[in-house]
Amino acid sequence: MSNSEVEKCPTKKIPEYAFIGRSNVGKSSLINMICSDKKLAKTSNKPGKTKLINHFIIDKSWFLVDLPGYGYAKASKSNKKIITKIINDYFKKRKQIISAFVLVDIRHETQEIDLNFMRWLNNNYIPFSIILTKADKLTKKKVLENKKKYLNAILKEWENSPQIFITSSQKKIGREKILKYISTLNSSFKI
Ligand code: GTP
Ligand code: MG
């Protein structure tokens, strides 16, 4: 189901997990990889592809949610405003969110826009994990180096780090770990 307003999202009270991050970071591709269905969520090499709140029901028992990305510099002012409102409303009003997953490109240093979003989630009491995407674009050594750098940046900000997952939608890396994590959370939460 796709919606522009959080009020119209599915009413079924089951655990929900949302993928969020900069536009083009690979949110929709990762949903497709996790669900083993390349055509489920729409992807594009141009930023700004996902424009709505997209609910995918998994095993009839939980939702995976694809959201529009933030930080697309070339979007018009009015579009940026609309996207910000969709994202903020969604996280503030959707009570069944068990956790957000903040996706960041593993090739980049910690960016203020992502840290700011994590601070905002934290201030709104929304638990989150971090997913480093596009690991296939780096060597294994660099992947581990960058994960460590990311962890250190997070620990400068908070006493404990959230979980940090490494993924590649192209090479199908990280699927099992994320599904196992969600499954553990599903079994420990009752809404
Ligand atoms: P918006 O909907 O615009 O916010 O973007 P998104 O975060 O959903 O990104 P999307 O999944 O559409 O992917 C953006 C581009 O990155 C596409 O060209 C994908 O093929 C590419 N991409 C996504 N994940 C990976 C990955 O793990 N490895 C590589 N090499 N490319 C990827
Ligand atoms: Mg998308």
mmCIF file with all atom_site columns, C-alpha atoms and ligand atoms in Angstrom:
data_model
loop_
_atom_site.group_PDB
_atom_site.id
_atom_site.type_symbol
_atom_site.label_atom_id
_atom_site.label_alt_id
_atom_site.label_comp_id
_atom_site.label_asym_id
_atom_site.label_entity_id
_atom_site.label_seq_id
_atom_site.pdbx_PDB_ins_code
_atom_site.Cartn_x
_atom_site.Cartn_y
_atom_site.Cartn_z
_atom_site.occupancy
_atom_site.B_iso_or_equiv
_atom_site.pdbx_formal_charge
_atom_site.auth_seq_id
_atom_site.auth_comp_id
_atom_site.auth_asym_id
_atom_site.auth_atom_id
_atom_site.pdbx_PDB_model_num
ATOM   1   C  CA  . MET A 1 1   ? 0.000  0.000   0.000   1.00 0.00 ? 1   MET A CA  1
ATOM   2   C  CA  . SER A 1 2   ? 1.299  3.489   -0.885  1.00 0.00 ? 2   SER A CA  1
ATOM   3   C  CA  . ASN A 1 3   ? 0.209  6.684   0.832   1.00 0.00 ? 3   ASN A CA  1
ATOM   4   C  CA  . SER A 1 4   ? 1.137  10.326  0.971   1.00 0.00 ? 4   SER A CA  1
ATOM   5   C  CA  . GLU A 1 5   ? -0.431 10.743  4.412   1.00 0.00 ? 5   GLU A CA  1
ATOM   6   C  CA  . VAL A 1 6   ? 0.320  8.749   7.511   1.00 0.00 ? 6   VAL A CA  1
ATOM   7   C  CA  . GLU A 1 7   ? -3.365 8.848   8.521   1.00 0.00 ? 7   GLU A CA  1
ATOM   8   C  CA  . LYS A 1 8   ? -4.208 6.681   5.499   1.00 0.00 ? 8   LYS A CA  1
ATOM   9   C  CA  . CYS A 1 9   ? -1.608 3.998   6.204   1.00 0.00 ? 9   CYS A CA  1
ATOM   10  C  CA  . PRO A 1 10  ? -2.720 0.437   7.056   1.00 0.00 ? 10  PRO A CA  1
ATOM   11  C  CA  . THR A 1 11  ? -4.506 0.141   10.369  1.00 0.00 ? 11  THR A CA  1
ATOM   12  C  CA  . LYS A 1 12  ? -3.384 -3.407  11.150  1.00 0.00 ? 12  LYS A CA  1
ATOM   13  C  CA  . LYS A 1 13  ? -1.511 -3.317  14.474  1.00 0.00 ? 13  LYS A CA  1
ATOM   14  C  CA  . ILE A 1 14  ? 1.552  -5.376  13.728  1.00 0.00 ? 14  ILE A CA  1
ATOM   15  C  CA  . PRO A 1 15  ? 5.246  -4.532  14.201  1.00 0.00 ? 15  PRO A CA  1
ATOM   16  C  CA  . GLU A 1 16  ? 6.629  -2.095  11.680  1.00 0.00 ? 16  GLU A CA  1
ATOM   17  C  CA  . TYR A 1 17  ? 10.188 -1.319  10.524  1.00 0.00 ? 17  TYR A CA  1
ATOM   18  C  CA  . ALA A 1 18  ? 11.029 1.677   8.348   1.00 0.00 ? 18  ALA A CA  1
ATOM   19  C  CA  . PHE A 1 19  ? 13.982 2.295   6.053   1.00 0.00 ? 19  PHE A CA  1
ATOM   20  C  CA  . ILE A 1 20  ? 15.081 5.904   5.947   1.00 0.00 ? 20  ILE A CA  1
ATOM   21  C  CA  . GLY A 1 21  ? 18.172 7.768   4.746   1.00 0.00 ? 21  GLY A CA  1
ATOM   22  C  CA  . ARG A 1 22  ? 19.468 10.094  2.067   1.00 0.00 ? 22  ARG A CA  1
ATOM   23  C  CA  . SER A 1 23  ? 17.915 9.893   -1.322  1.00 0.00 ? 23  SER A CA  1
ATOM   24  C  CA  . ASN A 1 24  ? 19.723 7.319   -3.510  1.00 0.00 ? 24  ASN A CA  1
ATOM   25  C  CA  . VAL A 1 25  ? 21.383 5.548   -0.555  1.00 0.00 ? 25  VAL A CA  1
ATOM   26  C  CA  . GLY A 1 26  ? 19.688 2.280   -1.548  1.00 0.00 ? 26  GLY A CA  1
ATOM   27  C  CA  . LYS A 1 27  ? 16.577 1.949   0.656   1.00 0.00 ? 27  LYS A CA  1
ATOM   28  C  CA  . SER A 1 28  ? 14.261 0.542   -2.002  1.00 0.00 ? 28  SER A CA  1
ATOM   29  C  CA  . SER A 1 29  ? 16.970 -1.760  -3.403  1.00 0.00 ? 29  SER A CA  1
ATOM   30  C  CA  . LEU A 1 30  ? 17.596 -3.181  0.053   1.00 0.00 ? 30  LEU A CA  1
ATOM   31  C  CA  . ILE A 1 31  ? 13.910 -3.885  0.581   1.00 0.00 ? 31  ILE A CA  1
ATOM   32  C  CA  . ASN A 1 32  ? 13.895 -5.763  -2.717  1.00 0.00 ? 32  ASN A CA  1
ATOM   33  C  CA  . MET A 1 33  ? 17.010 -7.711  -1.756  1.00 0.00 ? 33  MET A CA  1
ATOM   34  C  CA  . ILE A 1 34  ? 15.579 -8.632  1.652   1.00 0.00 ? 34  ILE A CA  1
ATOM   35  C  CA  . CYS A 1 35  ? 12.316 -9.765  0.051   1.00 0.00 ? 35  CYS A CA  1
ATOM   36  C  CA  . SER A 1 36  ? 14.097 -11.471 -2.877  1.00 0.00 ? 36  SER A CA  1
ATOM   37  C  CA  . ASP A 1 37  ? 11.913 -9.575  -5.333  1.00 0.00 ? 37  ASP A CA  1
ATOM   38  C  CA  . LYS A 1 38  ? 13.666 -7.097  -7.617  1.00 0.00 ? 38  LYS A CA  1
ATOM   39  C  CA  . LYS A 1 39  ? 10.443 -5.455  -8.669  1.00 0.00 ? 39  LYS A CA  1
ATOM   40  C  CA  . LEU A 1 40  ? 8.771  -4.954  -5.299  1.00 0.00 ? 40  LEU A CA  1
ATOM   41  C  CA  . ALA A 1 41  ? 9.939  -1.410  -4.476  1.00 0.00 ? 41  ALA A CA  1
ATOM   42  C  CA  . LYS A 1 42  ? 10.707 1.042   -7.261  1.00 0.00 ? 42  LYS A CA  1
ATOM   43  C  CA  . THR A 1 43  ? 14.394 1.924   -7.594  1.00 0.00 ? 43  THR A CA  1
ATOM   44  C  CA  . SER A 1 44  ? 16.308 4.353   -9.766  1.00 0.00 ? 44  SER A CA  1
ATOM   45  C  CA  . ASN A 1 45  ? 19.826 5.599   -10.340 1.00 0.00 ? 45  ASN A CA  1
ATOM   46  C  CA  . LYS A 1 46  ? 18.410 9.112   -10.048 1.00 0.00 ? 46  LYS A CA  1
ATOM   47  C  CA  . PRO A 1 47  ? 17.698 10.403  -6.520  1.00 0.00 ? 47  PRO A CA  1
ATOM   48  C  CA  . GLY A 1 48  ? 14.137 11.223  -5.481  1.00 0.00 ? 48  GLY A CA  1
ATOM   49  C  CA  . LYS A 1 49  ? 12.488 8.054   -6.811  1.00 0.00 ? 49  LYS A CA  1
ATOM   50  C  CA  . THR A 1 50  ? 10.417 7.054   -3.764  1.00 0.00 ? 50  THR A CA  1
ATOM   51  C  CA  . LYS A 1 51  ? 7.857  9.740   -3.054  1.00 0.00 ? 51  LYS A CA  1
ATOM   52  C  CA  . LEU A 1 52  ? 5.308  7.985   -0.832  1.00 0.00 ? 52  LEU A CA  1
ATOM   53  C  CA  . ILE A 1 53  ? 5.054  5.889   2.319   1.00 0.00 ? 53  ILE A CA  1
ATOM   54  C  CA  . ASN A 1 54  ? 5.121  2.298   1.014   1.00 0.00 ? 54  ASN A CA  1
ATOM   55  C  CA  . HIS A 1 55  ? 3.975  -0.530  3.256   1.00 0.00 ? 55  HIS A CA  1
ATOM   56  C  CA  . PHE A 1 56  ? 5.027  -4.094  2.404   1.00 0.00 ? 56  PHE A CA  1
ATOM   57  C  CA  . ILE A 1 57  ? 3.463  -6.809  4.513   1.00 0.00 ? 57  ILE A CA  1
ATOM   58  C  CA  . ILE A 1 58  ? 5.790  -9.713  5.268   1.00 0.00 ? 58  ILE A CA  1
ATOM   59  C  CA  . ASP A 1 59  ? 4.577  -13.176 6.323   1.00 0.00 ? 59  ASP A CA  1
ATOM   60  C  CA  . LYS A 1 60  ? 1.236  -11.580 7.166   1.00 0.00 ? 60  LYS A CA  1
ATOM   61  C  CA  . SER A 1 61  ? 2.815  -10.532 10.448  1.00 0.00 ? 61  SER A CA  1
ATOM   62  C  CA  . TRP A 1 62  ? 4.956  -7.403  10.100  1.00 0.00 ? 62  TRP A CA  1
ATOM   63  C  CA  . PHE A 1 63  ? 5.470  -4.396  7.852   1.00 0.00 ? 63  PHE A CA  1
ATOM   64  C  CA  . LEU A 1 64  ? 8.587  -3.225  6.086   1.00 0.00 ? 64  LEU A CA  1
ATOM   65  C  CA  . VAL A 1 65  ? 8.234  0.417   5.067   1.00 0.00 ? 65  VAL A CA  1
ATOM   66  C  CA  . ASP A 1 66  ? 9.997  2.217   2.239   1.00 0.00 ? 66  ASP A CA  1
ATOM   67  C  CA  . LEU A 1 67  ? 10.090 6.001   2.611   1.00 0.00 ? 67  LEU A CA  1
ATOM   68  C  CA  . PRO A 1 68  ? 11.191 8.913   0.457   1.00 0.00 ? 68  PRO A CA  1
ATOM   69  C  CA  . GLY A 1 69  ? 14.811 9.924   1.040   1.00 0.00 ? 69  GLY A CA  1
ATOM   70  C  CA  . TYR A 1 70  ? 15.925 13.167  2.614   1.00 0.00 ? 70  TYR A CA  1
ATOM   71  C  CA  . GLY A 1 71  ? 18.670 15.523  1.440   1.00 0.00 ? 71  GLY A CA  1
ATOM   72  C  CA  . TYR A 1 72  ? 18.137 15.517  -2.313  1.00 0.00 ? 72  TYR A CA  1
ATOM   73  C  CA  . ALA A 1 73  ? 19.841 18.820  -3.085  1.00 0.00 ? 73  ALA A CA  1
ATOM   74  C  CA  . LYS A 1 74  ? 18.258 19.325  -6.502  1.00 0.00 ? 74  LYS A CA  1
ATOM   75  C  CA  . ALA A 1 75  ? 14.662 18.876  -5.371  1.00 0.00 ? 75  ALA A CA  1
ATOM   76  C  CA  . SER A 1 76  ? 12.559 22.028  -5.514  1.00 0.00 ? 76  SER A CA  1
ATOM   77  C  CA  . LYS A 1 77  ? 11.860 23.897  -2.279  1.00 0.00 ? 77  LYS A CA  1
ATOM   78  C  CA  . SER A 1 78  ? 8.220  22.840  -2.261  1.00 0.00 ? 78  SER A CA  1
ATOM   79  C  CA  . ASN A 1 79  ? 9.110  19.195  -2.895  1.00 0.00 ? 79  ASN A CA  1
ATOM   80  C  CA  . LYS A 1 80  ? 11.643 19.243  -0.075  1.00 0.00 ? 80  LYS A CA  1
ATOM   81  C  CA  . LYS A 1 81  ? 8.983  20.648  2.221   1.00 0.00 ? 81  LYS A CA  1
ATOM   82  C  CA  . ILE A 1 82  ? 6.504  17.937  1.237   1.00 0.00 ? 82  ILE A CA  1
ATOM   83  C  CA  . ILE A 1 83  ? 9.071  15.145  1.733   1.00 0.00 ? 83  ILE A CA  1
ATOM   84  C  CA  . THR A 1 84  ? 10.157 16.509  5.127   1.00 0.00 ? 84  THR A CA  1
ATOM   85  C  CA  . LYS A 1 85  ? 6.538  16.654  6.235   1.00 0.00 ? 85  LYS A CA  1
ATOM   86  C  CA  . ILE A 1 86  ? 5.837  13.081  5.065   1.00 0.00 ? 86  ILE A CA  1
ATOM   87  C  CA  . ILE A 1 87  ? 8.899  11.747  6.909   1.00 0.00 ? 87  ILE A CA  1
ATOM   88  C  CA  . ASN A 1 88  ? 8.353  13.739  10.128  1.00 0.00 ? 88  ASN A CA  1
ATOM   89  C  CA  . ASP A 1 89  ? 4.632  12.989  10.306  1.00 0.00 ? 89  ASP A CA  1
ATOM   90  C  CA  . TYR A 1 90  ? 5.242  9.327   9.652   1.00 0.00 ? 90  TYR A CA  1
ATOM   91  C  CA  . PHE A 1 91  ? 7.738  8.902   12.474  1.00 0.00 ? 91  PHE A CA  1
ATOM   92  C  CA  . LYS A 1 92  ? 5.813  11.050  14.939  1.00 0.00 ? 92  LYS A CA  1
ATOM   93  C  CA  . LYS A 1 93  ? 2.376  9.552   14.350  1.00 0.00 ? 93  LYS A CA  1
ATOM   94  C  CA  . ARG A 1 94  ? 2.972  5.916   13.489  1.00 0.00 ? 94  ARG A CA  1
ATOM   95  C  CA  . LYS A 1 95  ? 2.955  4.302   16.896  1.00 0.00 ? 95  LYS A CA  1
ATOM   96  C  CA  . GLN A 1 96  ? 3.611  0.724   15.774  1.00 0.00 ? 96  GLN A CA  1
ATOM   97  C  CA  . ILE A 1 97  ? 7.164  1.446   14.599  1.00 0.00 ? 97  ILE A CA  1
ATOM   98  C  CA  . ILE A 1 98  ? 9.428  -0.928  16.483  1.00 0.00 ? 98  ILE A CA  1
ATOM   99  C  CA  . SER A 1 99  ? 12.583 0.410   14.923  1.00 0.00 ? 99  SER A CA  1
ATOM   100 C  CA  . ALA A 1 100 ? 13.838 2.607   12.131  1.00 0.00 ? 100 ALA A CA  1
ATOM   101 C  CA  . PHE A 1 101 ? 16.836 1.637   10.036  1.00 0.00 ? 101 PHE A CA  1
ATOM   102 C  CA  . VAL A 1 102 ? 18.923 4.636   9.028   1.00 0.00 ? 102 VAL A CA  1
ATOM   103 C  CA  . LEU A 1 103 ? 20.781 3.805   5.829   1.00 0.00 ? 103 LEU A CA  1
ATOM   104 C  CA  . VAL A 1 104 ? 24.088 5.475   5.009   1.00 0.00 ? 104 VAL A CA  1
ATOM   105 C  CA  . ASP A 1 105 ? 26.464 4.894   2.117   1.00 0.00 ? 105 ASP A CA  1
ATOM   106 C  CA  . ILE A 1 106 ? 29.488 2.996   3.465   1.00 0.00 ? 106 ILE A CA  1
ATOM   107 C  CA  . ARG A 1 107 ? 31.838 4.965   1.184   1.00 0.00 ? 107 ARG A CA  1
ATOM   108 C  CA  . HIS A 1 108 ? 31.176 8.298   2.849   1.00 0.00 ? 108 HIS A CA  1
ATOM   109 C  CA  . GLU A 1 109 ? 32.418 9.832   6.088   1.00 0.00 ? 109 GLU A CA  1
ATOM   110 C  CA  . THR A 1 110 ? 29.786 10.545  8.719   1.00 0.00 ? 110 THR A CA  1
ATOM   111 C  CA  . GLN A 1 111 ? 27.553 13.275  7.354   1.00 0.00 ? 111 GLN A CA  1
ATOM   112 C  CA  . GLU A 1 112 ? 25.858 15.926  9.442   1.00 0.00 ? 112 GLU A CA  1
ATOM   113 C  CA  . ILE A 1 113 ? 22.514 15.405  7.687   1.00 0.00 ? 113 ILE A CA  1
ATOM   114 C  CA  . ASP A 1 114 ? 22.427 11.737  8.818   1.00 0.00 ? 114 ASP A CA  1
ATOM   115 C  CA  . LEU A 1 115 ? 23.616 12.515  12.351  1.00 0.00 ? 115 LEU A CA  1
ATOM   116 C  CA  . ASN A 1 116 ? 20.962 15.218  12.570  1.00 0.00 ? 116 ASN A CA  1
ATOM   117 C  CA  . PHE A 1 117 ? 18.302 12.747  11.537  1.00 0.00 ? 117 PHE A CA  1
ATOM   118 C  CA  . MET A 1 118 ? 19.527 10.244  14.143  1.00 0.00 ? 118 MET A CA  1
ATOM   119 C  CA  . ARG A 1 119 ? 19.447 13.007  16.789  1.00 0.00 ? 119 ARG A CA  1
ATOM   120 C  CA  . TRP A 1 120 ? 15.888 13.805  15.756  1.00 0.00 ? 120 TRP A CA  1
ATOM   121 C  CA  . LEU A 1 121 ? 14.838 10.135  16.055  1.00 0.00 ? 121 LEU A CA  1
ATOM   122 C  CA  . ASN A 1 122 ? 16.505 9.968   19.440  1.00 0.00 ? 122 ASN A CA  1
ATOM   123 C  CA  . ASN A 1 123 ? 14.742 13.118  20.642  1.00 0.00 ? 123 ASN A CA  1
ATOM   124 C  CA  . ASN A 1 124 ? 11.439 11.620  19.507  1.00 0.00 ? 124 ASN A CA  1
ATOM   125 C  CA  . TYR A 1 125 ? 12.129 8.316   21.317  1.00 0.00 ? 125 TYR A CA  1
ATOM   126 C  CA  . ILE A 1 126 ? 12.222 6.282   18.111  1.00 0.00 ? 126 ILE A CA  1
ATOM   127 C  CA  . PRO A 1 127 ? 14.705 3.395   18.322  1.00 0.00 ? 127 PRO A CA  1
ATOM   128 C  CA  . PHE A 1 128 ? 16.953 2.990   15.320  1.00 0.00 ? 128 PHE A CA  1
ATOM   129 C  CA  . SER A 1 129 ? 19.748 0.883   13.848  1.00 0.00 ? 129 SER A CA  1
ATOM   130 C  CA  . ILE A 1 130 ? 22.242 1.877   11.205  1.00 0.00 ? 130 ILE A CA  1
ATOM   131 C  CA  . ILE A 1 131 ? 22.718 0.122   7.878   1.00 0.00 ? 131 ILE A CA  1
ATOM   132 C  CA  . LEU A 1 132 ? 25.849 0.805   5.852   1.00 0.00 ? 132 LEU A CA  1
ATOM   133 C  CA  . THR A 1 133 ? 24.914 0.264   2.197   1.00 0.00 ? 133 THR A CA  1
ATOM   134 C  CA  . LYS A 1 134 ? 26.718 -0.513  -1.077  1.00 0.00 ? 134 LYS A CA  1
ATOM   135 C  CA  . ALA A 1 135 ? 29.522 -2.523  0.570   1.00 0.00 ? 135 ALA A CA  1
ATOM   136 C  CA  . ASP A 1 136 ? 30.266 -4.108  -2.836  1.00 0.00 ? 136 ASP A CA  1
ATOM   137 C  CA  . LYS A 1 137 ? 31.791 -0.793  -3.889  1.00 0.00 ? 137 LYS A CA  1
ATOM   138 C  CA  . LEU A 1 138 ? 34.714 -1.186  -1.433  1.00 0.00 ? 138 LEU A CA  1
ATOM   139 C  CA  . THR A 1 139 ? 37.302 -3.842  -0.606  1.00 0.00 ? 139 THR A CA  1
ATOM   140 C  CA  . LYS A 1 140 ? 36.625 -6.013  2.440   1.00 0.00 ? 140 LYS A CA  1
ATOM   141 C  CA  . LYS A 1 141 ? 39.409 -4.238  4.313   1.00 0.00 ? 141 LYS A CA  1
ATOM   142 C  CA  . LYS A 1 142 ? 37.975 -0.803  3.571   1.00 0.00 ? 142 LYS A CA  1
ATOM   143 C  CA  . VAL A 1 143 ? 34.484 -1.988  4.540   1.00 0.00 ? 143 VAL A CA  1
ATOM   144 C  CA  . LEU A 1 144 ? 35.712 -2.917  8.022   1.00 0.00 ? 144 LEU A CA  1
ATOM   145 C  CA  . GLU A 1 145 ? 37.763 0.285   8.316   1.00 0.00 ? 145 GLU A CA  1
ATOM   146 C  CA  . ASN A 1 146 ? 34.772 2.427   7.424   1.00 0.00 ? 146 ASN A CA  1
ATOM   147 C  CA  . LYS A 1 147 ? 32.482 0.557   9.790   1.00 0.00 ? 147 LYS A CA  1
ATOM   148 C  CA  . LYS A 1 148 ? 34.953 1.237   12.599  1.00 0.00 ? 148 LYS A CA  1
ATOM   149 C  CA  . LYS A 1 149 ? 35.144 4.912   11.650  1.00 0.00 ? 149 LYS A CA  1
ATOM   150 C  CA  . TYR A 1 150 ? 31.368 5.075   11.670  1.00 0.00 ? 150 TYR A CA  1
ATOM   151 C  CA  . LEU A 1 151 ? 31.163 3.421   15.050  1.00 0.00 ? 151 LEU A CA  1
ATOM   152 C  CA  . ASN A 1 152 ? 33.709 5.872   16.491  1.00 0.00 ? 152 ASN A CA  1
ATOM   153 C  CA  . ALA A 1 153 ? 31.752 8.838   15.142  1.00 0.00 ? 153 ALA A CA  1
ATOM   154 C  CA  . ILE A 1 154 ? 28.585 7.493   16.754  1.00 0.00 ? 154 ILE A CA  1
ATOM   155 C  CA  . LEU A 1 155 ? 30.332 6.897   20.067  1.00 0.00 ? 155 LEU A CA  1
ATOM   156 C  CA  . LYS A 1 156 ? 31.425 10.550  20.105  1.00 0.00 ? 156 LYS A CA  1
ATOM   157 C  CA  . GLU A 1 157 ? 27.759 11.415  20.186  1.00 0.00 ? 157 GLU A CA  1
ATOM   158 C  CA  . TRP A 1 158 ? 26.179 8.667   22.306  1.00 0.00 ? 158 TRP A CA  1
ATOM   159 C  CA  . GLU A 1 159 ? 27.377 6.444   25.100  1.00 0.00 ? 159 GLU A CA  1
ATOM   160 C  CA  . ASN A 1 160 ? 26.260 3.289   23.282  1.00 0.00 ? 160 ASN A CA  1
ATOM   161 C  CA  . SER A 1 161 ? 26.068 2.622   19.582  1.00 0.00 ? 161 SER A CA  1
ATOM   162 C  CA  . PRO A 1 162 ? 22.987 1.214   17.926  1.00 0.00 ? 162 PRO A CA  1
ATOM   163 C  CA  . GLN A 1 163 ? 23.466 -1.940  15.871  1.00 0.00 ? 163 GLN A CA  1
ATOM   164 C  CA  . ILE A 1 164 ? 25.427 -1.297  12.681  1.00 0.00 ? 164 ILE A CA  1
ATOM   165 C  CA  . PHE A 1 165 ? 24.753 -3.633  9.748   1.00 0.00 ? 165 PHE A CA  1
ATOM   166 C  CA  . ILE A 1 166 ? 26.816 -3.923  6.562   1.00 0.00 ? 166 ILE A CA  1
ATOM   167 C  CA  . THR A 1 167 ? 24.860 -4.601  3.382   1.00 0.00 ? 167 THR A CA  1
ATOM   168 C  CA  . SER A 1 168 ? 25.084 -4.853  -0.365  1.00 0.00 ? 168 SER A CA  1
ATOM   169 C  CA  . SER A 1 169 ? 21.899 -5.255  -2.342  1.00 0.00 ? 169 SER A CA  1
ATOM   170 C  CA  . GLN A 1 170 ? 23.937 -6.142  -5.395  1.00 0.00 ? 170 GLN A CA  1
ATOM   171 C  CA  . LYS A 1 171 ? 25.941 -8.905  -3.693  1.00 0.00 ? 171 LYS A CA  1
ATOM   172 C  CA  . LYS A 1 172 ? 23.138 -9.889  -1.300  1.00 0.00 ? 172 LYS A CA  1
ATOM   173 C  CA  . ILE A 1 173 ? 25.183 -9.153  1.805   1.00 0.00 ? 173 ILE A CA  1
ATOM   174 C  CA  . GLY A 1 174 ? 23.495 -8.594  5.175   1.00 0.00 ? 174 GLY A CA  1
ATOM   175 C  CA  . ARG A 1 175 ? 20.089 -10.119 4.467   1.00 0.00 ? 175 ARG A CA  1
ATOM   176 C  CA  . GLU A 1 176 ? 20.153 -12.887 7.089   1.00 0.00 ? 176 GLU A CA  1
ATOM   177 C  CA  . LYS A 1 177 ? 21.485 -10.667 9.870   1.00 0.00 ? 177 LYS A CA  1
ATOM   178 C  CA  . ILE A 1 178 ? 18.792 -8.040  9.334   1.00 0.00 ? 178 ILE A CA  1
ATOM   179 C  CA  . LEU A 1 179 ? 16.004 -10.644 9.112   1.00 0.00 ? 179 LEU A CA  1
ATOM   180 C  CA  . LYS A 1 180 ? 17.244 -12.368 12.244  1.00 0.00 ? 180 LYS A CA  1
ATOM   181 C  CA  . TYR A 1 181 ? 17.386 -9.049  14.093  1.00 0.00 ? 181 TYR A CA  1
ATOM   182 C  CA  . ILE A 1 182 ? 13.824 -8.191  13.032  1.00 0.00 ? 182 ILE A CA  1
ATOM   183 C  CA  . SER A 1 183 ? 12.621 -11.655 13.968  1.00 0.00 ? 183 SER A CA  1
ATOM   184 C  CA  . THR A 1 184 ? 14.111 -11.289 17.472  1.00 0.00 ? 184 THR A CA  1
ATOM   185 C  CA  . LEU A 1 185 ? 12.443 -7.907  17.893  1.00 0.00 ? 185 LEU A CA  1
ATOM   186 C  CA  . ASN A 1 186 ? 9.120  -9.258  16.577  1.00 0.00 ? 186 ASN A CA  1
ATOM   187 C  CA  . SER A 1 187 ? 9.075  -12.005 19.148  1.00 0.00 ? 187 SER A CA  1
ATOM   188 C  CA  . SER A 1 188 ? 9.848  -9.660  22.033  1.00 0.00 ? 188 SER A CA  1
ATOM   189 C  CA  . PHE A 1 189 ? 7.282  -6.971  21.249  1.00 0.00 ? 189 PHE A CA  1
ATOM   190 C  CA  . LYS A 1 190 ? 3.563  -6.992  21.647  1.00 0.00 ? 190 LYS A CA  1
ATOM   191 C  CA  . ILE A 1 191 ? 1.719  -3.963  20.345  1.00 0.00 ? 191 ILE A CA  1
HETATM 192 P  P1  . GTP B 2 .   ? 15.189 7.298   -3.196  1.00 0.00 ? 1   GTP B P1  1
HETATM 193 O  O1  . GTP B 2 .   ? 13.950 6.500   -3.372  1.00 0.00 ? 1   GTP B O1  1
HETATM 194 O  O2  . GTP B 2 .   ? 15.421 8.261   -4.309  1.00 0.00 ? 1   GTP B O2  1
HETATM 195 O  O3  . GTP B 2 .   ? 15.289 7.951   -1.858  1.00 0.00 ? 1   GTP B O3  1
HETATM 196 O  O4  . GTP B 2 .   ? 16.473 6.294   -3.312  1.00 0.00 ? 1   GTP B O4  1
HETATM 197 P  P2  . GTP B 2 .   ? 16.722 4.916   -2.576  1.00 0.00 ? 1   GTP B P2  1
HETATM 198 O  O5  . GTP B 2 .   ? 17.446 5.164   -1.303  1.00 0.00 ? 1   GTP B O5  1
HETATM 199 O  O6  . GTP B 2 .   ? 15.491 4.109   -2.501  1.00 0.00 ? 1   GTP B O6  1
HETATM 200 O  O7  . GTP B 2 .   ? 17.784 4.217   -3.563  1.00 0.00 ? 1   GTP B O7  1
HETATM 201 P  P3  . GTP B 2 .   ? 17.524 3.069   -4.650  1.00 0.00 ? 1   GTP B P3  1
HETATM 202 O  O8  . GTP B 2 .   ? 17.278 1.774   -3.979  1.00 0.00 ? 1   GTP B O8  1
HETATM 203 O  O9  . GTP B 2 .   ? 16.544 3.544   -5.644  1.00 0.00 ? 1   GTP B O9  1
HETATM 204 O  O10 . GTP B 2 .   ? 18.987 2.951   -5.287  1.00 0.00 ? 1   GTP B O10 1
HETATM 205 C  C1  . GTP B 2 .   ? 19.662 4.067   -5.811  1.00 0.00 ? 1   GTP B C1  1
HETATM 206 C  C2  . GTP B 2 .   ? 20.767 3.596   -6.753  1.00 0.00 ? 1   GTP B C2  1
HETATM 207 O  O11 . GTP B 2 .   ? 21.773 2.909   -6.005  1.00 0.00 ? 1   GTP B O11 1
HETATM 208 C  C3  . GTP B 2 .   ? 20.298 2.613   -7.822  1.00 0.00 ? 1   GTP B C3  1
HETATM 209 O  O12 . GTP B 2 .   ? 20.983 2.900   -9.021  1.00 0.00 ? 1   GTP B O12 1
HETATM 210 C  C4  . GTP B 2 .   ? 20.699 1.259   -7.279  1.00 0.00 ? 1   GTP B C4  1
HETATM 211 O  O13 . GTP B 2 .   ? 20.942 0.289   -8.278  1.00 0.00 ? 1   GTP B O13 1
HETATM 212 C  C5  . GTP B 2 .   ? 21.984 1.604   -6.537  1.00 0.00 ? 1   GTP B C5  1
HETATM 213 N  N1  . GTP B 2 .   ? 22.233 0.684   -5.424  1.00 0.00 ? 1   GTP B N1  1
HETATM 214 C  C6  . GTP B 2 .   ? 21.401 0.421   -4.404  1.00 0.00 ? 1   GTP B C6  1
HETATM 215 N  N2  . GTP B 2 .   ? 21.941 -0.463  -3.550  1.00 0.00 ? 1   GTP B N2  1
HETATM 216 C  C7  . GTP B 2 .   ? 23.131 -0.800  -4.072  1.00 0.00 ? 1   GTP B C7  1
HETATM 217 C  C8  . GTP B 2 .   ? 24.181 -1.707  -3.664  1.00 0.00 ? 1   GTP B C8  1
HETATM 218 O  O14 . GTP B 2 .   ? 24.125 -2.395  -2.639  1.00 0.00 ? 1   GTP B O14 1
HETATM 219 N  N3  . GTP B 2 .   ? 25.291 -1.752  -4.469  1.00 0.00 ? 1   GTP B N3  1
HETATM 220 C  C9  . GTP B 2 .   ? 25.416 -1.014  -5.593  1.00 0.00 ? 1   GTP B C9  1
HETATM 221 N  N4  . GTP B 2 .   ? 26.548 -1.116  -6.283  1.00 0.00 ? 1   GTP B N4  1
HETATM 222 N  N5  . GTP B 2 .   ? 24.465 -0.162  -6.002  1.00 0.00 ? 1   GTP B N5  1
HETATM 223 C  C10 . GTP B 2 .   ? 23.336 -0.061  -5.268  1.00 0.00 ? 1   GTP B C10 1
HETATM 224 MG MG  . MG  B 3 .   ? 13.543 4.597   -2.896  1.00 0.00 ? 2   MG  B MG  1
#
